Short mmCIF file of C-alpha atoms in Angstrom, two decimals:
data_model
loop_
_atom_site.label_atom_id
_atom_site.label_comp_id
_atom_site.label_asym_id
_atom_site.label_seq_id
_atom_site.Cartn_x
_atom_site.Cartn_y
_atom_site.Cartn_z
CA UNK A 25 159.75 75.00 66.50
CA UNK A 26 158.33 71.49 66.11
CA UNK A 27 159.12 69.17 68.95
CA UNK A 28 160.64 66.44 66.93
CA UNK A 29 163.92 69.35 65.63
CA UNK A 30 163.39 70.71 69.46
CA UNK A 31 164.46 66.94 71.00
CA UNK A 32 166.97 66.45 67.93
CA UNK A 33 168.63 69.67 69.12
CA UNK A 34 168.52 68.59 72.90
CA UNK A 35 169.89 65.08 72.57
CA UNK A 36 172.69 67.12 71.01
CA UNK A 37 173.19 69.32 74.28
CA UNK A 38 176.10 67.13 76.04
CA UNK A 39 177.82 66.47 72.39
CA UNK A 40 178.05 70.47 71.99
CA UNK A 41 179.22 71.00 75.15
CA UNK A 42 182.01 68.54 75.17
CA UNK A 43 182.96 70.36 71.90
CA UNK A 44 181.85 67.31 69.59
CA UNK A 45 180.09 68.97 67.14
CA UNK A 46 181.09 70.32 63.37
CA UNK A 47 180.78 73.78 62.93
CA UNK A 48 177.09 72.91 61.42
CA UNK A 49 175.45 71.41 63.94
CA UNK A 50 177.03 73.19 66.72
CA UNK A 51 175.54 76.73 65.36
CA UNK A 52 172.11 74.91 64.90
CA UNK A 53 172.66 73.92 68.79
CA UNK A 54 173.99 77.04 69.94
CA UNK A 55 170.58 78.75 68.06
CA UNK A 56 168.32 76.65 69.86
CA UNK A 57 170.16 77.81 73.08
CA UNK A 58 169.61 81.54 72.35
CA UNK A 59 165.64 80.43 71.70
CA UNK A 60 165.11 77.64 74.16
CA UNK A 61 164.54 78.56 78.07
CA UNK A 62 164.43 74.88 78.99
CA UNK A 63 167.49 73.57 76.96
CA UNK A 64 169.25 76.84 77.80
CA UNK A 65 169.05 76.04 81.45
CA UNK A 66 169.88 72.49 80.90
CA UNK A 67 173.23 73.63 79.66
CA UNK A 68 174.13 76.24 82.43
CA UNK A 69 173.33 73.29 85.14
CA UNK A 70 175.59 71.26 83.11
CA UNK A 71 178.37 73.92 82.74
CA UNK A 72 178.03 74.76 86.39
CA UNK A 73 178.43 71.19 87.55
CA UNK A 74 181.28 70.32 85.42
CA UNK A 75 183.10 73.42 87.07
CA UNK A 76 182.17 72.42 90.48
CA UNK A 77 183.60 69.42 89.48
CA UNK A 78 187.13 70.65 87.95
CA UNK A 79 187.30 72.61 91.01
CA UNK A 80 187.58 69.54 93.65
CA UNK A 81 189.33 69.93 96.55
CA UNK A 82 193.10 70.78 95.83
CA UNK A 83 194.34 67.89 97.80
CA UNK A 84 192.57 65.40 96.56
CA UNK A 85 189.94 64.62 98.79
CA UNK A 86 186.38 64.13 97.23
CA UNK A 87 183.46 65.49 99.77
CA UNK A 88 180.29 64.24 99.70
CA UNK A 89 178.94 67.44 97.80
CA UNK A 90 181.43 66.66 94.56
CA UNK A 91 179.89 62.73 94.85
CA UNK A 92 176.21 63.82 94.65
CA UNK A 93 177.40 66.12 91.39
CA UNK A 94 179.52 63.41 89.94
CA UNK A 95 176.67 61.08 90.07
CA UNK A 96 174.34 63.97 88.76
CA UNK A 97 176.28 65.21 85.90
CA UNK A 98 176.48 61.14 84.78
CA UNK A 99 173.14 60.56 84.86
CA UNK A 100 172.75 64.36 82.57
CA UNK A 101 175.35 63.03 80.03
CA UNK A 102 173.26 59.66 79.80
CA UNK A 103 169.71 60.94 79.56
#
């Protein structure tokens, strides 16, 4: 794969997560995925973090832990 598709695809990674995509270039993404050990891994980090993050303490309280993966999982949806 040529590296200008291969960062195309990735800078597509948070959009296809969040369920953004057409049917089009969601199967291009979700290719690239089955191919790509990097961007693969990119996206189980991600996944794992947001469900670390859905799964917050159930009265309310935010520990430090959750804080460090908030701040993480912005700066993985901005980069």
């Amino acid at each position: 794969m040529n590296l200008l598709r291969h960062r195309r695809l990735r800078r597509r990674l948070v959009p296809y997560l969040d369920g953004e995509l057409d049917a089009g270039p969601a199967g291009e993404v979700a290719a690239h995925l089955r191919d790509c050990w990097g961007c693969s891994g990119d996206a189980e980090t991600n996944r794992l973090i947001r469900a670390a993050l859905r799964h917050m303490g159930a009265d309310g309280t935010v520990s430090l832990p959750v804080v460090r993966l908030q701040r993480f999982a912005g700066r993985l949806a901005h980069g």
